[in-house]
mmCIF file with all atom_site columns, C-alpha atoms in Angstrom:
data_model
loop_
_atom_site.group_PDB
_atom_site.id
_atom_site.type_symbol
_atom_site.label_atom_id
_atom_site.label_alt_id
_atom_site.label_comp_id
_atom_site.label_asym_id
_atom_site.label_entity_id
_atom_site.label_seq_id
_atom_site.pdbx_PDB_ins_code
_atom_site.Cartn_x
_atom_site.Cartn_y
_atom_site.Cartn_z
_atom_site.occupancy
_atom_site.B_iso_or_equiv
_atom_site.pdbx_formal_charge
_atom_site.auth_seq_id
_atom_site.auth_comp_id
_atom_site.auth_asym_id
_atom_site.auth_atom_id
_atom_site.pdbx_PDB_model_num
ATOM 1   C CA . MET A 1 1   ? -3.414  2.447   2.976   1.00 50.00 ? 243 MET A CA 1
ATOM 2   C CA . ILE A 1 2   ? 0.441   1.922   2.829   1.00 52.00 ? 244 ILE A CA 1
ATOM 3   C CA . GLY A 1 3   ? -0.191  -0.980  4.981   1.00 53.00 ? 245 GLY A CA 1
ATOM 4   C CA . SER A 1 4   ? -2.507  -1.988  1.948   1.00 56.00 ? 246 SER A CA 1
ATOM 5   C CA . VAL A 1 5   ? -0.476  -2.114  -0.731  1.00 54.00 ? 247 VAL A CA 1
ATOM 6   C CA . ILE A 1 6   ? 2.843   -2.994  1.026   1.00 53.00 ? 248 ILE A CA 1
ATOM 7   C CA . GLY A 1 7   ? 0.300   -6.304  3.108   1.00 55.00 ? 249 GLY A CA 1
ATOM 8   C CA . LEU A 1 8   ? 1.024   -5.027  6.578   1.00 60.00 ? 250 LEU A CA 1
ATOM 9   C CA . GLY A 1 9   ? -2.190  -6.661  8.268   1.00 63.00 ? 251 GLY A CA 1
ATOM 10  C CA . GLY A 1 10  ? -3.783  -5.814  11.332  1.00 68.00 ? 252 GLY A CA 1
ATOM 11  C CA . GLY A 1 11  ? -1.936  -8.415  12.750  1.00 72.00 ? 253 GLY A CA 1
ATOM 12  C CA . VAL A 1 12  ? 1.335   -6.467  12.584  1.00 77.00 ? 254 VAL A CA 1
ATOM 13  C CA . LEU A 1 13  ? -0.515  -3.933  15.539  1.00 81.00 ? 255 LEU A CA 1
ATOM 14  C CA . LEU A 1 14  ? -2.561  -6.730  17.241  1.00 82.00 ? 256 LEU A CA 1
ATOM 15  C CA . THR A 1 15  ? 0.236   -9.531  18.044  1.00 85.00 ? 257 THR A CA 1
ATOM 16  C CA . PRO A 1 16  ? 2.201   -7.208  19.864  1.00 88.00 ? 258 PRO A CA 1
ATOM 17  C CA . ILE A 1 17  ? -0.600  -5.561  21.663  1.00 89.00 ? 259 ILE A CA 1
ATOM 18  C CA . LEU A 1 18  ? -1.699  -8.784  22.647  1.00 89.00 ? 260 LEU A CA 1
ATOM 19  C CA . THR A 1 19  ? 1.115   -10.047 24.006  1.00 90.00 ? 261 THR A CA 1
ATOM 20  C CA . LEU A 1 20  ? 2.897   -6.706  25.552  1.00 92.00 ? 262 LEU A CA 1
ATOM 21  C CA . PHE A 1 21  ? 0.072   -5.093  26.628  1.00 93.00 ? 263 PHE A CA 1
ATOM 22  C CA . LEU A 1 22  ? -2.092  -7.440  27.447  1.00 93.00 ? 264 LEU A CA 1
ATOM 23  C CA . GLY A 1 23  ? -0.133  -10.941 28.843  1.00 93.00 ? 265 GLY A CA 1
ATOM 24  C CA . VAL A 1 24  ? -1.893  -13.298 26.038  1.00 92.00 ? 266 VAL A CA 1
ATOM 25  C CA . PRO A 1 25  ? 0.612   -16.052 25.488  1.00 91.00 ? 267 PRO A CA 1
ATOM 26  C CA . ILE A 1 26  ? 1.755   -15.105 21.672  1.00 86.00 ? 268 ILE A CA 1
ATOM 27  C CA . LYS A 1 27  ? -0.202  -19.106 20.746  1.00 86.00 ? 269 LYS A CA 1
ATOM 28  C CA . TYR A 1 28  ? -3.282  -17.248 21.202  1.00 90.00 ? 270 TYR A CA 1
ATOM 29  C CA . ALA A 1 29  ? -2.479  -13.948 19.962  1.00 88.00 ? 271 ALA A CA 1
ATOM 30  C CA . THR A 1 30  ? -0.898  -15.040 16.608  1.00 86.00 ? 272 THR A CA 1
ATOM 31  C CA . GLY A 1 31  ? -4.000  -17.134 16.864  1.00 87.00 ? 273 GLY A CA 1
ATOM 32  C CA . ALA A 1 32  ? -6.760  -13.894 17.071  1.00 88.00 ? 274 ALA A CA 1
ATOM 33  C CA . SER A 1 33  ? -4.272  -12.513 14.725  1.00 85.00 ? 275 SER A CA 1
ATOM 34  C CA . ALA A 1 34  ? -5.277  -14.516 11.796  1.00 85.00 ? 276 ALA A CA 1
ATOM 35  C CA . ILE A 1 35  ? -9.102  -14.945 12.814  1.00 87.00 ? 277 ILE A CA 1
ATOM 36  C CA . SER A 1 36  ? -8.621  -10.945 12.445  1.00 83.00 ? 278 SER A CA 1
ATOM 37  C CA . THR A 1 37  ? -6.839  -11.603 9.162   1.00 82.00 ? 279 THR A CA 1
ATOM 38  C CA . ILE A 1 38  ? -9.899  -13.944 8.028   1.00 83.00 ? 280 ILE A CA 1
ATOM 39  C CA . ALA A 1 39  ? -12.744 -11.634 8.745   1.00 83.00 ? 281 ALA A CA 1
ATOM 40  C CA . THR A 1 40  ? -10.879 -8.881  7.399   1.00 82.00 ? 282 THR A CA 1
ATOM 41  C CA . SER A 1 41  ? -9.944  -10.850 3.912   1.00 82.00 ? 283 SER A CA 1
ATOM 42  C CA . CYS A 1 42  ? -13.717 -12.145 3.847   1.00 84.00 ? 284 CYS A CA 1
ATOM 43  C CA . SER A 1 43  ? -15.180 -8.682  3.857   1.00 85.00 ? 285 SER A CA 1
ATOM 44  C CA . ALA A 1 44  ? -12.751 -7.486  0.699   1.00 85.00 ? 286 ALA A CA 1
ATOM 45  C CA . ALA A 1 45  ? -13.906 -10.238 -1.260  1.00 84.00 ? 287 ALA A CA 1
ATOM 46  C CA . SER A 1 46  ? -17.183 -9.744  -0.323  1.00 86.00 ? 288 SER A CA 1
ATOM 47  C CA . VAL A 1 47  ? -16.572 -6.797  -1.787  1.00 89.00 ? 289 VAL A CA 1
ATOM 48  C CA . TYR A 1 48  ? -14.551 -7.698  -4.443  1.00 88.00 ? 290 TYR A CA 1
ATOM 49  C CA . VAL A 1 49  ? -17.373 -10.242 -5.511  1.00 87.00 ? 291 VAL A CA 1
ATOM 50  C CA . LYS A 1 50  ? -20.655 -7.750  -5.654  1.00 90.00 ? 292 LYS A CA 1
ATOM 51  C CA . ASN A 1 51  ? -18.495 -5.775  -7.358  1.00 92.00 ? 293 ASN A CA 1
ATOM 52  C CA . GLY A 1 52  ? -17.870 -7.834  -10.421 1.00 89.00 ? 294 GLY A CA 1
ATOM 53  C CA . LEU A 1 53  ? -13.915 -7.561  -9.746  1.00 89.00 ? 295 LEU A CA 1
ATOM 54  C CA . ALA A 1 54  ? -13.380 -10.984 -8.625  1.00 87.00 ? 296 ALA A CA 1
ATOM 55  C CA . ASN A 1 55  ? -12.777 -14.497 -10.677 1.00 87.00 ? 297 ASN A CA 1
ATOM 56  C CA . ALA A 1 56  ? -15.048 -16.910 -8.978  1.00 84.00 ? 298 ALA A CA 1
ATOM 57  C CA . ARG A 1 57  ? -12.807 -19.850 -10.327 1.00 89.00 ? 299 ARG A CA 1
ATOM 58  C CA . ILE A 1 58  ? -9.353  -18.733 -9.670  1.00 90.00 ? 300 ILE A CA 1
ATOM 59  C CA . GLY A 1 59  ? -10.263 -17.469 -6.374  1.00 86.00 ? 301 GLY A CA 1
ATOM 60  C CA . MET A 1 60  ? -11.352 -21.584 -5.230  1.00 89.00 ? 302 MET A CA 1
ATOM 61  C CA . VAL A 1 61  ? -7.872  -22.851 -7.689  1.00 94.00 ? 303 VAL A CA 1
ATOM 62  C CA . ILE A 1 62  ? -6.295  -19.967 -5.129  1.00 92.00 ? 304 ILE A CA 1
ATOM 63  C CA . GLU A 1 63  ? -7.444  -21.499 -2.067  1.00 89.00 ? 305 GLU A CA 1
ATOM 64  C CA . LEU A 1 64  ? -7.822  -25.050 -2.378  1.00 94.00 ? 306 LEU A CA 1
ATOM 65  C CA . SER A 1 65  ? -4.195  -24.423 -3.832  1.00 96.00 ? 307 SER A CA 1
ATOM 66  C CA . THR A 1 66  ? -3.682  -22.230 0.191   1.00 92.00 ? 308 THR A CA 1
ATOM 67  C CA . ILE A 1 67  ? -5.674  -25.441 2.171   1.00 93.00 ? 309 ILE A CA 1
ATOM 68  C CA . ILE A 1 68  ? -3.623  -28.226 0.971   1.00 96.00 ? 310 ILE A CA 1
ATOM 69  C CA . GLY A 1 69  ? -0.446  -25.842 1.326   1.00 94.00 ? 311 GLY A CA 1
ATOM 70  C CA . ALA A 1 70  ? -1.195  -24.192 5.037   1.00 92.00 ? 312 ALA A CA 1
ATOM 71  C CA . VAL A 1 71  ? -1.341  -28.495 6.142   1.00 94.00 ? 313 VAL A CA 1
ATOM 72  C CA . ILE A 1 72  ? 1.565   -29.682 4.489   1.00 95.00 ? 314 ILE A CA 1
ATOM 73  C CA . GLY A 1 73  ? 3.224   -26.528 5.720   1.00 90.00 ? 315 GLY A CA 1
ATOM 74  C CA . ALA A 1 74  ? 1.854   -27.678 9.417   1.00 90.00 ? 316 ALA A CA 1
ATOM 75  C CA . LEU A 1 75  ? 2.788   -31.472 9.712   1.00 94.00 ? 317 LEU A CA 1
ATOM 76  C CA . THR A 1 76  ? 6.190   -30.374 8.332   1.00 90.00 ? 318 THR A CA 1
ATOM 77  C CA . ALA A 1 77  ? 6.221   -27.741 11.631  1.00 87.00 ? 319 ALA A CA 1
ATOM 78  C CA . HIS A 1 78  ? 5.344   -30.692 13.594  1.00 89.00 ? 320 HIS A CA 1
ATOM 79  C CA . TYR A 1 79  ? 8.051   -33.417 12.374  1.00 90.00 ? 321 TYR A CA 1
ATOM 80  C CA . VAL A 1 80  ? 11.363  -30.838 11.583  1.00 88.00 ? 322 VAL A CA 1
ATOM 81  C CA . TYR A 1 81  ? 10.014  -29.286 15.390  1.00 85.00 ? 323 TYR A CA 1
ATOM 82  C CA . SER A 1 82  ? 9.636   -33.317 16.942  1.00 89.00 ? 324 SER A CA 1
ATOM 83  C CA . SER A 1 83  ? 12.215  -35.326 15.435  1.00 89.00 ? 325 SER A CA 1
ATOM 84  C CA . GLY A 1 84  ? 15.654  -32.539 16.489  1.00 86.00 ? 326 GLY A CA 1
ATOM 85  C CA . LEU A 1 85  ? 15.491  -30.653 12.989  1.00 85.00 ? 327 LEU A CA 1
ATOM 86  C CA . THR A 1 86  ? 15.423  -27.289 13.260  1.00 86.00 ? 328 THR A CA 1
ATOM 87  C CA . TRP A 1 87  ? 18.788  -26.630 11.832  1.00 89.00 ? 329 TRP A CA 1
ATOM 88  C CA . LEU A 1 88  ? 18.098  -28.484 8.172   1.00 88.00 ? 330 LEU A CA 1
ATOM 89  C CA . MET A 1 89  ? 15.107  -25.979 8.163   1.00 86.00 ? 331 MET A CA 1
ATOM 90  C CA . TYR A 1 90  ? 17.278  -22.868 9.074   1.00 88.00 ? 332 TYR A CA 1
ATOM 91  C CA . ILE A 1 91  ? 20.029  -24.050 6.236   1.00 92.00 ? 333 ILE A CA 1
ATOM 92  C CA . VAL A 1 92  ? 17.244  -24.262 4.282   1.00 90.00 ? 334 VAL A CA 1
ATOM 93  C CA . PHE A 1 93  ? 15.624  -21.232 4.481   1.00 89.00 ? 335 PHE A CA 1
ATOM 94  C CA . GLY A 1 94  ? 19.360  -19.434 4.613   1.00 92.00 ? 336 GLY A CA 1
ATOM 95  C CA . PHE A 1 95  ? 19.329  -20.916 0.994   1.00 94.00 ? 337 PHE A CA 1
ATOM 96  C CA . MET A 1 96  ? 16.580  -20.154 -0.413  1.00 93.00 ? 338 MET A CA 1
ATOM 97  C CA . SER A 1 97  ? 16.699  -15.987 1.214   1.00 92.00 ? 339 SER A CA 1
ATOM 98  C CA . LEU A 1 98  ? 19.685  -16.358 -0.076  1.00 93.00 ? 340 LEU A CA 1
ATOM 99  C CA . ILE A 1 99  ? 18.755  -17.054 -4.142  1.00 93.00 ? 341 ILE A CA 1
ATOM 100 C CA . SER A 1 100 ? 16.466  -15.187 -4.159  1.00 91.00 ? 342 SER A CA 1
ATOM 101 C CA . MET A 1 101 ? 18.680  -12.629 -2.953  1.00 91.00 ? 343 MET A CA 1
ATOM 102 C CA . ILE A 1 102 ? 20.376  -13.336 -5.325  1.00 92.00 ? 344 ILE A CA 1
ATOM 103 C CA . LEU A 1 103 ? 17.966  -13.260 -8.153  1.00 90.00 ? 345 LEU A CA 1
ATOM 104 C CA . THR A 1 104 ? 16.161  -9.594  -7.842  1.00 86.00 ? 346 THR A CA 1
ATOM 105 C CA . VAL A 1 105 ? 20.049  -8.347  -7.736  1.00 78.00 ? 347 VAL A CA 1
#
C-alpha cells in the first residue's frame, strides 16, 4: 500500500531483478517494466470505471496529452543524444530541479 501511495510501481522491483539476477539488458528490462505498469494500470482503471469512479472524458484528455508528450519526448531525446547535446539536457533539468526545490521550500 505504501508503494501505491508514493508512486512506486512494479518496475522498482522488476527492473533490478531482470538486469542484476537474470542478465537481461537494461533496454529490454525497462520495456518489460513499462508493459507491466501498463497492464497493472489498465486493470486498476477498469475497476474504477466499473464502480463509476472515473470520468472517461477527463481520462481521454489526459491519455491524449500523455501520448503527445511521449512522442515529443522520444523525438527530442533521440535528437539530443544523436547530436551530442546531452550536456544541455543536464543543464536544463538541473535548473528545473533547482527551481522546483526553491519553490517547495
